[in-house]
Amino acid sequence: MIHRLADVQSDKIGEGTNIWQFCVILSGAKIGRDCNICAQVFIENNVVVGDSVTIKNGVQLWDGITIENNVFIGPNVTFTNDLHPRSKVYPDSFLQTVVKEGASIGANATILPGVIINKNAMVGAGSVVTKDVPPHAIVVGNPANIAGYVNSDKGSSSEQCSTVKTSMKSIAGAILHDIPVVNDLRGSLSFAESPQHLPFVPKRYFTVFDVPGKEVRGEHAHRTIHQFLICVKGSCSVVVDNGYGRSEVLLDKPSKGLHIPPMLWGIQYQYSSDAVLLVLASDIYDADEYIRDYDEFLGMVKK
């Protein structure tokens, strides 16, 4: 359905798509099937919109923007495509902005050019996105920072779009261990021995500290290496993703240790200002051990 008050110049509109009044869609735009383009939306020439996309009122999509399938764009979301705009001065090419499958962008958010909003991410209303948003991340604020992670790929209900903090022993395939602590008048001591407390014999350790509270660490998986994480001071949150769902645990005392086996995607964020994270690894450093692309990780898991 194309409303009689819409100006649609493109003939590349998928079956089942509705375009409402006062929309302007230029001739080069490509729009997929079963989309809902609400009133007063402007779509420029070099724009690709996938299938089952919802674009609410007052949104403009400029040259260089790609919207993948099943994306929700809230009312008055502002996209940009030029970091240094001047009247009548045009760059040789516009920066490419991509909103990947299943992502949602809340009302009045601003998206700077050249940004990738990854799969199933959620951008809070009014946020200003200045850098790439990781898969499943929930970002808010100006500039937008990670506030949590979506727990499920299925649907978008409020309970599925909140982080899950759990003290369960099994966390998306990782195992939370209780580490012994000895307290007396001289202070406290925690210890771990293999195999009683540590599930492997470490060959390497490293510590992470002085992390700005808004920064994110990790965002990778290992092919064969096991890791054991202990926050020996302060606290940080750890998200573990097995490719089908993810859970989050708060490491906030030396008596908690999290074993992350191979082929689990791990993220650490929300570091306290005094946090010191100790990581024990089952083997020495090898750059080829890392899987840093989330889509590659998903492909390997599903094989």
Coordinates of C-alpha atoms in Angstrom, one line a residue:
M1 CA 0.0 0.0 0.0
I2 CA 1.3 3.4 -1.0
H3 CA -0.7 6.3 0.3
R4 CA -2.0 8.7 -2.3
L5 CA -0.3 11.6 -0.4
A6 CA 3.2 9.9 -0.5
D7 CA 5.8 10.8 -3.2
V8 CA 7.4 7.5 -4.0
Q9 CA 9.8 7.7 -7.0
S10 CA 11.4 4.3 -6.5
D11 CA 10.1 1.2 -8.2
K12 CA 12.1 -1.1 -5.9
I13 CA 9.5 -1.6 -3.2
G14 CA 8.9 -5.1 -1.8
E15 CA 5.6 -6.8 -1.7
G16 CA 3.5 -6.2 1.4
T17 CA 5.3 -2.9 2.3
N18 CA 3.1 0.0 3.5
I19 CA 4.2 3.6 2.9
W20 CA 2.0 6.2 4.6
Q21 CA 1.2 9.9 3.8
F22 CA 3.8 12.6 3.3
C23 CA 6.7 10.2 2.8
V24 CA 9.3 11.0 0.1
I25 CA 11.3 8.1 -1.3
L26 CA 13.8 8.9 -4.1
S27 CA 14.2 6.8 -7.2
G28 CA 17.4 5.0 -6.2
A29 CA 16.2 3.7 -2.8
K30 CA 15.6 0.0 -2.3
I31 CA 13.0 -1.2 0.2
G32 CA 12.3 -4.8 1.1
R33 CA 9.1 -6.8 1.8
D34 CA 6.6 -6.3 4.6
C35 CA 8.0 -3.0 5.8
N36 CA 6.0 -0.2 7.6
I37 CA 7.2 3.2 6.6
C38 CA 5.2 5.7 8.7
A39 CA 4.2 9.3 7.8
Q40 CA 6.7 12.0 7.1
V41 CA 9.7 9.7 6.4
F42 CA 12.3 10.8 3.8
I43 CA 14.5 8.2 2.1
E44 CA 17.4 9.3 -0.2
N45 CA 18.8 7.5 -3.2
N46 CA 21.7 5.4 -2.0
V47 CA 19.7 3.7 0.8
V48 CA 18.9 0.0 1.3
V49 CA 16.1 -1.1 3.7
G50 CA 15.7 -4.8 4.3
D51 CA 12.6 -6.9 5.0
S52 CA 10.1 -6.4 7.9
V53 CA 11.6 -3.1 8.9
T54 CA 9.5 -0.6 10.9
I55 CA 10.4 3.1 10.4
K56 CA 8.3 5.4 12.6
N57 CA 7.3 9.0 11.9
G58 CA 9.8 11.8 11.2
V59 CA 12.9 9.7 10.3
Q60 CA 15.3 10.6 7.4
L61 CA 17.6 8.1 5.8
W62 CA 20.4 9.7 3.9
D63 CA 22.8 8.4 1.2
G64 CA 25.1 5.7 2.6
I65 CA 22.7 4.1 5.1
T66 CA 21.8 0.4 5.1
I67 CA 19.0 -1.0 7.3
E68 CA 19.0 -4.8 7.5
N69 CA 16.0 -7.1 8.2
N70 CA 13.7 -6.8 11.2
V71 CA 15.0 -3.5 12.4
F72 CA 12.9 -1.0 14.4
I73 CA 13.6 2.7 14.1
G74 CA 11.7 4.9 16.5
P75 CA 10.1 8.3 15.9
N76 CA 12.4 11.2 15.0
V77 CA 15.6 9.1 15.0
T78 CA 18.2 11.3 13.3
F79 CA 20.8 9.7 11.0
T80 CA 23.8 11.7 9.6
N81 CA 26.2 10.9 6.8
D82 CA 28.8 13.7 6.9
L83 CA 31.1 14.5 9.9
H84 CA 32.0 18.0 8.5
P85 CA 28.9 19.2 6.6
R86 CA 29.0 22.6 4.7
S87 CA 26.3 24.0 2.5
K88 CA 26.8 23.1 -1.2
V89 CA 30.0 21.2 -0.3
Y90 CA 29.8 17.5 -0.9
P91 CA 32.3 14.7 0.0
D92 CA 33.5 12.3 -2.7
S93 CA 31.6 9.6 -0.9
F94 CA 29.4 9.5 2.2
L95 CA 30.4 7.5 5.2
Q96 CA 28.5 4.1 5.4
T97 CA 26.2 3.5 8.3
V98 CA 24.8 0.0 8.9
V99 CA 22.0 -1.1 11.3
K100 CA 22.2 -4.8 11.4
E101 CA 19.4 -7.4 11.7
G102 CA 17.1 -7.2 14.6
A103 CA 18.5 -4.0 16.1
S104 CA 16.1 -1.4 17.7
I105 CA 16.7 2.4 17.9
G106 CA 14.6 4.4 20.4
A107 CA 12.9 7.7 19.7
N108 CA 15.0 10.8 19.1
A109 CA 18.3 9.0 19.1
T110 CA 21.1 10.5 17.0
I111 CA 23.3 8.2 14.9
L112 CA 26.7 9.6 13.8
P113 CA 28.0 8.6 10.3
G114 CA 30.1 5.5 9.7
V115 CA 28.7 3.7 12.7
I116 CA 27.7 0.0 12.8
I117 CA 24.8 -0.9 15.1
N118 CA 25.2 -4.6 15.3
K119 CA 22.8 -7.5 15.5
N120 CA 20.0 -7.3 18.1
A121 CA 21.5 -4.2 19.7
M122 CA 19.2 -1.7 21.4
V123 CA 19.8 2.1 21.4
G124 CA 17.9 3.9 24.2
A125 CA 15.7 6.9 23.4
G126 CA 17.5 10.2 23.1
S127 CA 21.0 8.5 22.9
V128 CA 23.8 9.9 20.8
V129 CA 25.7 7.0 19.1
T130 CA 29.2 8.0 18.3
K131 CA 30.9 4.6 17.8
D132 CA 30.0 1.0 16.9
V133 CA 27.5 -0.8 19.1
P134 CA 28.3 -4.5 19.8
P135 CA 25.9 -7.3 19.1
H136 CA 23.1 -7.5 21.7
A137 CA 24.4 -4.5 23.6
I138 CA 22.0 -2.0 25.2
V139 CA 23.4 1.6 25.0
V140 CA 22.1 4.8 26.5
G141 CA 23.2 8.4 27.1
N142 CA 25.2 11.1 25.3
P143 CA 27.6 9.8 24.2
A144 CA 26.0 6.4 24.2
N145 CA 27.6 3.8 26.5
I146 CA 26.8 0.2 27.2
A147 CA 24.3 -0.2 30.1
G148 CA 23.7 -3.9 29.7
Y149 CA 23.1 -6.8 27.2
V150 CA 19.9 -8.2 25.7
N151 CA 19.4 -11.7 27.1
S152 CA 17.5 -13.3 24.3
D153 CA 17.3 -13.1 20.5
K154 CA 13.6 -13.9 20.6
G155 CA 11.1 -11.1 20.7
S156 CA 11.4 -7.7 22.3
S157 CA 9.5 -7.9 25.5
S158 CA 10.8 -6.0 28.5
E159 CA 11.9 -9.1 30.4
Q160 CA 13.8 -10.4 27.4
C161 CA 15.5 -7.1 26.8
S162 CA 17.1 -6.8 30.2
T163 CA 20.4 -8.2 31.5
V164 CA 20.3 -11.3 33.7
K165 CA 22.5 -11.2 36.8
T166 CA 22.7 -14.7 38.3
S167 CA 24.5 -16.6 41.0
M168 CA 23.8 -20.0 39.3
K169 CA 26.7 -22.3 39.0
S170 CA 26.2 -22.7 35.2
I171 CA 26.1 -19.5 33.2
A172 CA 25.6 -20.0 29.4
G173 CA 28.2 -22.8 29.5
A174 CA 30.6 -21.0 31.9
I175 CA 30.9 -22.2 35.5
L176 CA 30.9 -20.0 38.6
H177 CA 33.2 -21.4 41.3
D178 CA 33.3 -20.7 45.0
I179 CA 37.0 -20.0 46.0
P180 CA 38.0 -20.7 49.6
V181 CA 38.7 -17.6 51.8
V182 CA 40.6 -17.7 55.1
N183 CA 40.0 -14.9 57.5
D184 CA 41.8 -14.1 60.8
L185 CA 43.1 -11.1 62.7
R186 CA 46.0 -10.7 60.3
G187 CA 43.6 -10.2 57.3
S188 CA 42.1 -12.4 54.6
L189 CA 43.5 -14.9 52.1
S190 CA 41.9 -16.6 49.2
F191 CA 43.5 -19.6 47.3
A192 CA 42.7 -22.1 44.6
E193 CA 44.4 -25.4 43.7
S194 CA 44.1 -27.6 40.6
P195 CA 42.0 -29.7 40.1
Q196 CA 40.1 -29.1 43.3
H197 CA 39.2 -25.4 42.5
L198 CA 40.8 -24.7 39.2
P199 CA 39.6 -26.8 36.2
F200 CA 42.9 -26.6 34.4
V201 CA 46.6 -25.9 35.2
P202 CA 47.4 -22.3 34.2
K203 CA 50.2 -21.5 31.8
R204 CA 49.7 -17.8 31.8
Y205 CA 48.1 -15.0 33.8
F206 CA 47.3 -11.4 33.2
T207 CA 45.6 -8.6 35.1
V208 CA 43.3 -5.9 33.9
F209 CA 43.1 -2.7 35.9
D210 CA 42.7 1.1 35.6
V211 CA 39.8 0.6 33.1
P212 CA 37.6 3.6 32.7
G213 CA 34.2 2.6 34.0
K214 CA 32.5 3.1 30.6
E215 CA 34.9 1.0 28.6
V216 CA 34.3 -2.6 27.5
R217 CA 36.9 -5.4 27.4
G218 CA 36.9 -8.9 26.0
E219 CA 34.4 -9.1 23.1
H220 CA 36.0 -12.3 21.7
A221 CA 36.0 -16.1 22.1
H222 CA 38.9 -18.6 22.2
R223 CA 39.1 -21.7 20.0
T224 CA 40.8 -24.0 22.5
I225 CA 41.9 -21.9 25.5
H226 CA 40.2 -22.0 28.9
Q227 CA 40.1 -18.9 31.1
F228 CA 39.5 -18.4 34.8
L229 CA 38.4 -14.9 35.9
I230 CA 38.7 -13.5 39.5
C231 CA 38.1 -9.9 40.4
V232 CA 40.6 -9.6 43.2
K233 CA 39.6 -6.0 43.9
G234 CA 36.5 -4.0 43.1
S235 CA 34.0 -5.4 40.7
C236 CA 33.1 -5.9 37.1
S237 CA 30.3 -7.6 35.1
V238 CA 31.0 -10.5 32.8
V239 CA 28.6 -11.4 29.9
V240 CA 29.0 -15.0 28.6
D241 CA 27.4 -15.8 25.2
N242 CA 27.1 -19.4 23.9
G243 CA 25.7 -18.4 20.5
Y244 CA 22.1 -19.1 21.5
G245 CA 21.7 -16.9 24.5
R246 CA 23.7 -15.0 27.1
S247 CA 23.8 -14.4 30.8
E248 CA 25.6 -12.0 33.0
V249 CA 27.4 -12.4 36.4
L250 CA 28.9 -9.8 38.7
L251 CA 32.4 -10.6 39.9
D252 CA 32.8 -8.5 43.1
K253 CA 34.9 -10.5 45.5
P254 CA 38.0 -12.7 45.5
S255 CA 35.8 -15.7 46.6
K256 CA 34.2 -15.9 43.1
G257 CA 35.9 -17.4 40.1
L258 CA 34.4 -17.8 36.6
H259 CA 35.6 -20.6 34.3
I260 CA 35.0 -19.7 30.6
P261 CA 35.7 -22.7 28.4
P262 CA 36.6 -22.5 24.7
M263 CA 34.0 -21.3 22.2
L264 CA 32.1 -19.0 24.5
W265 CA 31.9 -15.3 23.7
G266 CA 33.0 -13.2 26.7
I267 CA 32.6 -9.5 27.5
Q268 CA 33.7 -7.6 30.6
Y269 CA 32.3 -4.2 31.4
Q270 CA 31.1 -1.9 34.2
Y271 CA 34.4 -1.9 35.9
S272 CA 34.5 -0.1 39.2
S273 CA 37.2 2.5 39.5
D274 CA 39.4 0.3 41.7
A275 CA 38.8 -3.0 39.9
V276 CA 41.6 -5.5 39.3
L277 CA 40.7 -8.5 37.2
L278 CA 43.0 -11.5 37.3
V279 CA 42.7 -13.9 34.4
L280 CA 44.4 -17.3 34.3
A281 CA 44.7 -19.0 30.9
S282 CA 45.3 -22.6 30.0
D283 CA 47.9 -21.8 27.4
I284 CA 50.3 -19.0 26.3
Y285 CA 49.2 -16.1 24.2
D286 CA 48.5 -17.0 20.5
A287 CA 46.8 -14.4 18.3
D288 CA 45.3 -17.2 16.1
E289 CA 43.4 -18.5 19.1
Y290 CA 41.1 -15.5 19.2
I291 CA 37.7 -15.2 17.4
R292 CA 37.0 -11.5 17.3
D293 CA 34.2 -11.3 14.8
Y294 CA 30.8 -12.2 16.3
D295 CA 29.2 -13.4 13.1
E296 CA 32.2 -15.7 12.5
F297 CA 31.7 -17.0 16.1
L298 CA 28.0 -17.7 15.5
G299 CA 28.8 -19.6 12.3
M300 CA 31.3 -21.8 14.1
V301 CA 28.9 -22.5 16.9
K302 CA 26.1 -23.5 14.6
K303 CA 28.3 -25.8 12.6

